[in-house]
Coordinates of C-alpha atoms and ligand atoms in Angstrom, one line a residue:
X1 CA -45.1 -17.1 -1.7
X2 CA -44.5 -19.1 1.4
X3 CA -43.3 -16.7 4.1
X4 CA -40.2 -18.8 4.9
X5 CA -39.1 -18.5 1.3
X6 CA -39.9 -14.8 1.5
X7 CA -37.6 -14.4 4.5
X8 CA -34.9 -16.4 2.7
X9 CA -35.1 -14.2 -0.4
X10 CA -35.0 -11.1 1.8
X11 CA -32.0 -12.4 3.7
X12 CA -30.2 -13.1 0.4
X13 CA -31.0 -9.6 -1.0
X14 CA -29.8 -8.1 2.3
X15 CA -26.6 -10.1 2.4
X16 CA -25.8 -9.1 -1.1
X17 CA -26.5 -5.4 -0.5
X18 CA -24.6 -5.2 2.7
X19 CA -21.7 -7.1 1.2
X20 CA -21.7 -4.9 -1.8
X21 CA -21.4 -1.9 0.5
X22 CA -18.7 -3.1 2.9
X23 CA -15.8 -5.4 2.9
X24 CA -16.9 -8.8 4.1
X25 CA -16.7 -9.6 7.8
X26 CA -15.6 -6.1 8.9
X27 CA -16.7 -4.2 11.9
X28 CA -15.8 -0.6 12.8
X29 CA -16.7 0.3 9.3
X30 CA -15.4 3.8 8.6
X31 CA -12.5 2.4 6.5
X32 CA -14.3 -0.6 5.2
X33 CA -16.9 0.9 2.9
X34 CA -16.6 -0.1 -0.8
X35 CA -16.7 2.4 -3.6
X36 CA -19.9 2.4 -5.7
X37 CA -20.3 0.7 -9.1
X38 CA -18.5 -2.6 -8.5
X39 CA -19.7 -5.5 -10.6
X40 CA -20.8 -8.9 -9.1
X41 CA -17.6 -10.4 -10.6
X42 CA -15.4 -7.7 -8.9
X43 CA -17.2 -8.2 -5.6
X44 CA -16.4 -11.9 -5.7
X45 CA -12.7 -11.1 -6.5
X46 CA -12.7 -8.6 -3.7
X47 CA -13.9 -11.2 -1.3
X48 CA -11.1 -13.6 -2.3
X49 CA -8.6 -10.7 -2.2
X50 CA -9.7 -9.5 1.2
X51 CA -9.3 -13.0 2.7
X52 CA -5.6 -13.1 1.5
X53 CA -5.2 -9.6 3.0
X54 CA -7.0 -10.2 6.3
X55 CA -6.2 -13.9 7.3
X56 CA -2.9 -14.9 8.8
X57 CA -0.3 -16.4 6.4
X58 CA 1.5 -19.5 7.7
X59 CA 4.9 -21.1 7.4
X60 CA 5.6 -23.4 4.4
X61 CA 5.0 -26.2 3.7
X62 CA 1.4 -26.3 4.9
X63 CA -1.9 -27.7 3.8
X64 CA -3.0 -24.1 3.4
X65 CA -1.2 -23.8 0.0
X66 CA -2.8 -20.5 -1.0
X67 CA -1.6 -18.7 2.2
X68 CA 1.8 -20.4 3.0
X69 CA 5.3 -19.0 2.7
X70 CA 5.3 -16.6 5.6
X71 CA 8.8 -15.2 6.4
X72 CA 11.4 -16.6 7.1
X73 CA 11.8 -13.0 8.4
X74 CA 8.7 -11.0 8.8
X75 CA 7.0 -8.2 10.7
X76 CA 3.4 -9.5 10.9
X77 CA 1.3 -12.4 9.7
X78 CA -1.3 -10.4 7.8
X79 CA -2.0 -7.0 6.3
X80 CA -4.6 -6.2 9.0
X81 CA -2.2 -6.9 11.8
X82 CA -0.8 -3.5 11.0
X83 CA -3.7 -1.8 9.1
X84 CA -6.3 -2.8 11.7
X85 CA -9.9 -2.3 10.4
X86 CA -8.0 -1.0 7.3
X87 CA -7.0 1.9 9.5
X88 CA -3.9 3.3 11.0
X89 CA -1.3 1.6 13.1
X90 CA 0.4 2.9 16.2
X91 CA 3.8 2.8 17.8
X92 CA 4.4 0.1 20.5
X93 CA 3.2 1.0 23.9
X94 CA 5.4 0.5 27.0
X95 CA 4.4 -2.4 29.2
X96 CA 2.2 -3.9 26.5
X97 CA 3.3 -6.7 24.2
X98 CA 4.9 -4.8 21.3
X99 CA 2.7 -4.6 18.3
X100 CA 4.6 -4.4 15.1
X101 CA 2.6 -1.8 13.1
X102 CA 5.6 0.4 13.3
X103 CA 8.3 -0.8 11.0
X104 CA 11.9 0.4 10.5
X105 CA 13.4 1.0 7.1
X106 CA 17.2 0.5 7.0
X107 CA 19.9 1.8 4.7
X108 CA 23.5 2.9 4.5
X109 CA 25.0 5.8 2.5
X110 CA 24.9 5.5 -1.3
X111 CA 22.3 4.3 -3.8
X112 CA 21.3 1.0 -5.2
X113 CA 21.3 0.3 -8.9
X114 CA 17.8 1.7 -9.3
X115 CA 18.6 5.0 -7.5
X116 CA 16.9 3.8 -4.2
X117 CA 18.3 3.5 -0.7
X118 CA 21.2 1.1 -0.4
X119 CA 20.3 -1.8 2.0
X120 CA 22.5 -2.8 5.0
X121 CA 24.6 -5.7 3.7
X122 CA 23.4 -8.0 6.5
X123 CA 20.0 -6.7 7.7
X124 CA 18.7 -5.6 4.3
X125 CA 16.2 -2.7 3.8
X126 CA 13.8 -3.4 6.6
X127 CA 14.2 -4.6 10.2
X128 CA 12.4 -7.8 11.0
X129 CA 11.7 -8.5 14.6
X130 CA 10.0 -11.8 13.9
X131 CA 10.9 -15.0 12.2
X132 CA 9.6 -18.5 11.5
X133 CA 10.6 -21.5 13.7
X134 CA 14.3 -22.4 13.4
X135 CA 15.3 -19.1 12.0
X136 CA 16.6 -16.2 14.1
X137 CA 14.7 -12.9 14.2
X138 CA 16.8 -9.9 13.4
X139 CA 16.4 -8.4 16.8
X140 CA 14.1 -6.2 18.8
X141 CA 13.0 -2.6 18.7
X142 CA 13.5 -0.4 21.7
X143 CA 11.6 2.9 21.7
X144 CA 11.8 5.8 24.2
X145 CA 10.3 9.2 24.3
X146 CA 11.8 12.4 25.5
X147 CA 9.5 15.2 26.4
X148 CA 9.6 18.8 25.2
X149 CA 7.1 21.6 25.9
X150 CA 5.8 24.3 23.5
X151 CA 4.0 27.3 25.0
X152 CA 1.2 28.8 22.9
X153 CA 0.7 32.6 22.7
X154 CA -2.1 32.4 25.3
X155 CA 0.1 30.6 27.8
X156 CA -1.2 27.0 27.2
X157 CA 1.7 24.5 27.5
X158 CA 1.6 21.5 25.1
X159 CA 3.9 18.6 25.8
X160 CA 5.4 16.9 22.7
X161 CA 7.0 13.5 22.8
X162 CA 10.2 13.1 20.8
X163 CA 11.0 9.4 20.0
X164 CA 14.4 7.8 20.0
X165 CA 14.9 4.3 18.6
X166 CA 17.4 1.6 19.3
X167 CA 17.7 -1.8 17.6
X168 CA 18.7 -4.3 20.2
X169 CA 19.5 -8.1 20.4
X170 CA 20.9 -8.0 16.9
X171 CA 21.1 -11.7 16.1
X172 CA 23.3 -11.5 13.0
X173 CA 26.0 -9.3 14.4
X174 CA 26.4 -5.6 14.3
X175 CA 24.8 -3.4 11.6
X176 CA 26.9 -1.3 9.4
X177 CA 28.4 1.6 11.5
X178 CA 26.8 3.9 8.9
X179 CA 23.3 2.6 9.4
X180 CA 20.3 5.0 8.9
X181 CA 16.8 4.1 10.1
X182 CA 13.4 5.4 9.2
X183 CA 10.5 4.4 11.5
X184 CA 7.1 4.4 9.9
X185 CA 3.6 3.5 11.1
X186 CA 0.9 2.0 8.9
X187 CA -1.4 4.7 7.4
X188 CA -5.1 4.0 6.9
X189 CA -6.0 2.6 3.5
X190 CA -9.2 4.4 2.6
X191 CA -9.1 6.1 -0.8
X192 CA -5.8 4.6 -1.9
X193 CA -7.4 3.4 -5.1
X194 CA -8.3 7.0 -6.0
X195 CA -4.8 8.3 -5.3
X196 CA -3.6 5.5 -7.6
X197 CA -5.6 7.2 -10.4
X198 CA -4.1 10.7 -9.9
X199 CA -2.0 11.6 -12.9
X200 CA 1.6 12.7 -12.9
X201 CA 0.7 15.8 -14.7
X202 CA -1.8 16.9 -12.1
X203 CA 0.7 16.3 -9.3
X204 CA 3.3 18.4 -11.1
X205 CA 0.9 21.4 -11.4
X206 CA 1.4 22.1 -7.7
X207 CA 5.1 21.4 -7.7
X208 CA 7.4 24.5 -7.1
X209 CA 10.8 22.9 -6.5
X210 CA 12.7 26.2 -6.5
X211 CA 10.0 28.2 -4.8
X212 CA 9.4 30.6 -7.7
X213 CA 6.4 32.1 -6.1
X214 CA 8.5 32.9 -3.0
X215 CA 6.0 31.7 -0.4
X216 CA 8.5 29.6 1.4
X217 CA 6.9 26.3 0.2
X218 CA 8.6 24.3 -2.4
X219 CA 7.0 21.0 -3.0
X220 CA 8.7 18.5 -5.3
X221 CA 7.8 15.1 -6.7
X222 CA 9.6 11.9 -5.8
X223 CA 10.6 9.7 -8.7
X224 CA 11.0 6.1 -7.7
X225 CA 11.8 2.8 -9.4
X226 CA 8.7 1.3 -11.2
X227 CA 9.4 -2.4 -11.6
X228 CA 6.8 -3.1 -14.3
X229 CA 7.8 -0.1 -16.4
X230 CA 11.5 -0.7 -15.7
X231 CA 12.1 3.1 -15.2
X232 CA 11.6 5.8 -12.6
X233 CA 8.0 7.2 -12.4
X234 CA 6.4 9.6 -9.9
X235 CA 6.0 8.3 -6.3
X236 CA 2.7 8.4 -4.5
X237 CA 2.5 5.8 -1.7
X238 CA 4.3 5.6 1.6
X239 CA 5.3 8.4 3.9
X240 CA 8.0 9.6 1.5
X241 CA 6.1 8.8 -1.7
X242 CA 8.5 5.9 -2.2
X243 CA 6.2 3.6 -4.2
X244 CA 4.8 4.5 -7.6
X245 CA 1.6 2.4 -7.9
X246 CA -0.8 0.7 -5.5
X247 CA 0.1 -2.7 -7.0
X248 CA 3.8 -2.3 -6.4
X249 CA 3.1 -0.9 -2.9
X250 CA 0.9 -4.0 -2.1
X251 CA 3.4 -6.5 -3.6
X252 CA 6.2 -4.6 -1.7
X253 CA 4.2 -5.0 1.6
X254 CA 3.7 -8.7 1.0
X255 CA 7.4 -9.1 0.5
X256 CA 8.8 -6.6 3.0
X257 CA 6.3 -7.1 5.8
X258 CA 5.1 -10.7 5.5
X259 CA 8.0 -12.3 3.6
X260 CA 5.8 -13.3 0.7
X261 CA 7.4 -13.4 -2.8
X262 CA 5.6 -12.5 -6.0
X263 CA 6.5 -11.8 -9.6
X264 CA 7.4 -8.2 -8.6
X265 CA 9.5 -9.1 -5.6
X266 CA 11.0 -12.5 -6.2
X267 CA 13.6 -12.6 -3.4
X268 CA 13.0 -13.6 0.2
X269 CA 14.2 -11.2 2.9
X270 CA 17.5 -13.0 3.6
X271 CA 21.0 -11.8 3.0
X272 CA 24.0 -14.0 2.2
X273 CA 25.1 -13.8 5.8
X274 CA 21.7 -15.0 7.1
X275 CA 22.2 -18.7 6.3
X276 CA 19.4 -20.1 8.5
X277 CA 17.0 -17.7 6.7
X278 CA 18.2 -18.4 3.1
X279 CA 18.1 -22.2 3.6
X280 CA 14.6 -22.3 5.2
X281 CA 11.8 -24.0 3.3
X282 CA 9.7 -21.6 1.2
X283 CA 6.2 -21.7 -0.3
X284 CA 7.3 -22.2 -3.9
X285 CA 8.8 -19.8 -6.3
X286 CA 6.0 -17.2 -6.2
X287 CA 4.3 -17.4 -2.9
X288 CA 1.4 -15.2 -4.1
X289 CA 0.4 -15.6 -7.7
X290 CA -0.3 -12.6 -10.0
X291 CA -4.0 -13.5 -10.0
X292 CA -4.3 -13.4 -6.2
X293 CA -2.1 -10.3 -6.0
X294 CA -4.6 -8.7 -8.4
X295 CA -7.5 -9.7 -6.2
X296 CA -5.8 -8.1 -3.1
X297 CA -5.0 -5.0 -5.1
X298 CA -8.7 -4.7 -6.2
X299 CA -9.9 -5.1 -2.6
X300 CA -7.5 -2.5 -1.3
X301 CA -8.2 -0.1 -4.2
X302 CA -12.0 -0.4 -3.6
X303 CA -12.0 1.0 0.0
X304 CA -13.8 4.3 -0.1
X305 CA -13.1 7.3 2.1
X306 CA -15.6 8.2 4.9
X307 CA -17.9 11.2 4.2
X308 CA -16.8 14.6 5.4
X309 CA -18.6 15.2 8.8
X310 CA -18.8 19.0 9.0
X311 CA -18.3 19.4 12.7
X312 CA -19.6 22.5 14.5
X313 CA -16.8 24.9 13.5
X314 CA -16.1 23.4 10.1
X315 CA -16.6 26.7 8.2
X316 CA -14.6 28.9 10.6
X317 CA -11.9 26.2 10.6
X318 CA -11.7 26.0 6.9
X319 CA -10.9 29.7 6.7
X320 CA -8.1 29.4 9.3
X321 CA -6.8 26.4 7.4
X322 CA -6.4 28.7 4.4
X323 CA -5.1 31.7 6.2
X324 CA -2.3 29.6 7.8
X325 CA -1.3 28.2 4.4
X326 CA -2.2 24.6 5.3
X327 CA -3.9 24.2 2.0
X328 CA -0.7 25.0 0.1
X329 CA 0.6 21.5 1.0
X330 CA -2.6 19.8 2.1
X331 CA -4.1 20.5 -1.4
X332 CA -7.9 20.3 -1.1
X333 CA -8.6 18.6 -4.4
X334 CA -7.5 16.6 -7.4
X335 CA -9.6 16.2 -10.5
X336 CA -9.8 12.5 -11.7
X337 CA -11.4 11.5 -14.9
X338 CA -14.8 10.8 -13.4
X339 CA -14.7 12.6 -10.0
X340 CA -13.1 15.2 -7.8
X341 CA -11.4 13.9 -4.8
X342 CA -10.6 15.8 -1.5
X343 CA -7.5 14.0 -0.1
X344 CA -5.9 17.1 1.3
X345 CA -2.5 16.2 0.0
X346 CA -0.4 17.4 -3.0
X347 CA 1.5 14.1 -3.0
X348 CA 4.7 16.2 -3.0
X349 CA 7.7 16.1 -0.7
X350 CA 8.4 19.0 1.7
X351 CA 11.2 19.8 4.0
X352 CA 9.6 19.5 7.4
X353 CA 12.5 20.6 9.5
X354 CA 15.0 19.0 11.8
X355 CA 12.4 17.8 14.4
X356 CA 10.7 15.4 12.0
X357 CA 13.8 14.5 10.0
X358 CA 14.8 10.8 9.8
X359 CA 18.1 11.7 8.2
X360 CA 17.6 9.0 5.6
X361 CA 17.0 9.5 1.9
X362 CA 14.5 7.5 -0.1
X363 CA 15.0 8.0 -3.9
X364 CA 14.8 11.8 -4.4
X365 CA 13.4 12.5 -0.9
X366 CA 16.1 13.6 1.5
X367 CA 16.3 13.0 5.2
X368 CA 14.2 16.1 6.1
X369 CA 11.5 15.6 3.4
X370 CA 8.1 13.8 3.8
X371 CA 5.1 13.5 1.5
X372 CA 2.2 15.7 2.6
X373 CA 0.1 13.3 4.6
X374 CA -3.5 13.1 3.2
X375 CA -5.9 14.4 5.8
X376 CA -9.1 12.6 4.5
X377 CA -10.4 10.1 7.0
X378 CA -8.5 11.6 9.9
X379 CA -11.7 12.2 11.9
X380 CA -12.8 8.6 11.6
X381 CA -9.5 7.3 13.1
X382 CA -10.6 7.4 16.8
X383 CA -13.8 5.4 16.3
X384 CA -12.0 3.0 14.0
X385 CA -8.6 2.4 15.6
X386 CA -9.2 3.6 19.1
X387 CA -6.4 6.2 19.1
X388 CA -5.6 9.5 17.6
X389 CA -1.8 9.1 17.0
X390 CA -0.5 10.9 13.9
X391 CA 2.6 11.5 11.8
X392 CA 5.0 9.1 10.1
X393 CA 6.0 7.4 13.4
X394 CA 2.9 8.0 15.4
X395 CA 4.6 10.4 17.8
X396 CA 1.8 13.0 17.8
X397 CA -1.0 12.0 20.1
X398 CA -3.6 14.3 18.4
X399 CA -4.0 16.9 15.7
X400 CA -2.7 19.8 17.8
X401 CA 0.6 17.9 18.5
X402 CA 0.9 17.0 14.8
X403 CA 0.6 20.7 13.8
X404 CA 3.1 21.7 16.4
X405 CA 5.7 19.3 15.0
X406 CA 5.5 21.1 11.6
X407 CA 8.8 22.9 10.8
X408 CA 10.9 23.6 7.8
X409 CA 8.7 24.8 4.9
X410 CA 5.7 24.6 7.3
X411 CA 7.3 26.7 10.1
X412 CA 5.1 29.7 9.2
X413 CA 2.0 27.5 9.6
X414 CA 3.2 26.2 12.9
X415 CA 3.9 29.7 14.2
X416 CA 0.5 30.8 12.9
X417 CA -1.1 28.1 15.0
X418 CA 0.8 29.0 18.1
X419 CA -0.6 32.6 17.7
X420 CA -4.2 31.6 17.3
X421 CA -6.8 32.2 20.1
X422 CA -8.3 29.2 21.8
X423 CA -11.5 29.5 19.8
X424 CA -9.6 29.6 16.5
X425 CA -7.6 26.6 17.5
X426 CA -10.8 24.7 18.3
X427 CA -12.2 25.7 14.9
X428 CA -9.1 24.6 12.9
X429 CA -9.0 21.2 14.7
X430 CA -12.8 20.8 14.1
X431 CA -12.2 21.3 10.4
X432 CA -9.3 18.8 10.3
X433 CA -11.4 16.2 12.2
X434 CA -14.3 16.7 9.8
X435 CA -12.2 15.5 6.8
Ligands
HEC1 C1 4.4 -4.3 9.7 C2 3.2 -3.6 9.5 C3 2.6 -3.6 8.1 C4 2.0 -4.7 7.5 C5 2.0 -6.1 7.9 C6 1.5 -4.1 6.3 N1 1.7 -2.8 6.2 FE1 1.0 -1.6 4.7 N2 2.1 -0.1 5.5 C7 2.8 -0.1 6.6 C8 3.6 1.1 6.7 C9 4.6 1.4 7.8 C10 3.4 1.8 5.6 C11 4.1 3.1 5.1 C12 5.3 2.6 4.4 C13 6.4 3.7 4.1 O1 6.2 4.8 4.3 O2 7.4 3.3 3.5 C14 2.4 1.1 4.8 C15 1.8 1.6 3.6 C16 0.8 0.9 2.9 C17 0.1 1.4 1.8 C18 0.3 2.8 1.2 C19 -0.7 3.8 1.9 C20 -0.5 5.2 1.6 O3 -1.4 6.0 1.7 O4 0.6 5.6 1.2 C21 -0.7 0.4 1.3 C22 -1.6 0.5 0.2 C23 -0.4 -0.8 2.1 N3 0.5 -0.4 3.1 C24 -1.0 -2.0 1.9 C25 -0.6 -3.1 2.7 C26 -1.0 -4.5 2.3 C27 -1.8 -4.9 1.1 C28 -0.4 -5.3 3.2 C29 -0.4 -6.8 3.3 C30 0.2 -7.5 2.1 C31 0.3 -4.5 4.2 N4 0.1 -3.2 3.8 C32 0.9 -4.9 5.3 C33 2.8 -1.1 7.6 C34 2.4 -2.4 7.3
HEC2 C1 5.0 22.6 3.9 C2 3.9 21.7 3.7 C3 2.9 21.6 4.8 C4 2.2 22.6 5.4 C5 2.2 24.1 5.1 C6 1.3 22.0 6.4 N1 1.5 20.7 6.4 FE1 0.6 19.3 7.6 N2 1.8 17.8 6.9 C7 2.8 18.0 6.0 C8 3.6 16.8 5.9 C9 4.8 16.6 4.9 C10 3.1 15.9 6.8 C11 3.6 14.5 7.2 C12 4.8 14.7 8.2 C13 5.3 13.5 8.9 O1 4.5 12.5 9.0 O2 6.4 13.5 9.4 C14 2.0 16.6 7.5 C15 1.2 16.0 8.4 C16 0.0 16.7 9.0 C17 -0.9 16.0 9.9 C18 -0.8 14.6 10.4 C19 -1.4 13.7 9.3 C20 -1.2 12.2 9.5 O3 -1.8 11.5 8.8 O4 -0.4 11.8 10.4 C21 -1.9 17.0 10.2 C22 -3.1 16.8 11.1 C23 -1.5 18.2 9.5 N3 -0.4 18.0 8.7 C24 -2.2 19.4 9.5 C25 -1.8 20.6 9.0 C26 -2.4 21.9 9.3 C27 -3.6 22.1 10.1 C28 -1.6 22.8 8.7 C29 -1.7 24.3 8.8 C30 -1.7 24.9 10.1 C31 -0.5 22.1 8.0 N4 -0.7 20.8 8.2 C32 0.4 22.7 7.2 C33 3.0 19.1 5.2 C34 2.5 20.4 5.5

């Protein structure tokens, strides 16, 4: 064979191999590796889906028919604007142009017809600081931190930052006096396809709503509206387990965050009072088709979790993780049909105390309850996203601060952490950062 042809063949083989291992065009690859066993056809669909997920959507009408229909109200122009490198977002930083990976859910007291949070009559269920040309945005987010200090048993002081949020420049008049807000940052997306396959029955195995084993921990499942099944099913995605399936989560993100309608979410994000918004041109009845939504869903579902790193004190840390009851919520494993996964979540809701409370219910989750955050992938966050911010609103700047925010059912674990020696703390954090 002519050597030029040989090089060409090698390049093709290499391109195919590297593409089949990672999402196309991605750098900082910890959250971009694809699961094994995907067929050529699936890889082609993932490529198409990833482009709809990663490239910016534009205002309708446009020559880019496949990706038009942005807004009229929106938070960001693409999924990766918030899930950068498929990783985790962060709260806005003072002095820098605000990024919008922190979104604000809105509701008032009462329930909607599906048992979910009742939207504000004007501003809806999510605050949109951005809008297309000719349409007013809903306003701006103002975030401030107050400091508080926790002293550990060996005298070390840890400063925690407690956020307070204000929604300013409200362009459609005042919000309901009864408004409740829930700030949330974008979690990383590695492993979500595996969580989608966890069965209801295996989640319920760990639930102990009335704390019958009297260990102070009483996880319970959220049941949320499942649009396709037209009934409530167990919730898994989002910080309060407020979405039942990956498909509905993704379609919900297209609608709520980008303003893209689909067969699952047919309405634009405009209320009756927002005339400029409801009369703006749109990208057709369904701005993303079922076929394309399916491709995006396959792409997101195919992101694998990074390998466990086993840092220096992994083994010592694992024992402390158990002795402080961390594993009782951060459940080490789930059995799927064909594999065991180690997500370190029970996918259940827990009362986390007043400090973390958003005072806003979300289906069965009350204002103090959050889904146990999965810990897998946590150690890859720094290299991938350039920061170590954690918790639902990104207030914790590292693992230690995240643990110190634990209260409610996790108060015993938090106190246990405060009483550890410096070496023990290092070991526990090493373990968490290995996952
Ligand atoms: C404005 C920022 C933002 C944009 C844009 C965004 N997301 Fe998200 N994403 C979030 C936040 C915040 C959450 C948590 C939501 C909650 O708790 O209610 C989330 C949650 C998710 C989850 C669930 C993860 C888990 O482990 O529970 C998936 C999957 C997801 N988003 C996919 C997408 C897709 C697909 C798109 C593009 C269509 C997208 N997101 C666009 C901010 C964003
Ligand atoms: C009662 C259940 C419970 C126990 C016990 C518990 N956690 Fe958590 N953990 C949670 C919940 C719920 C969250 C999400 C809270 C939020 O975002 O407001 C969380 C979040 C975290 C986070 C941040 C994850 C992220 O993605 O932002 C870390 C790290 C963590 N826990 C570590 C630990 C460690 C270490 C222990 C033991 C010392 C522990 N947890 C004990 C329920 C628990």
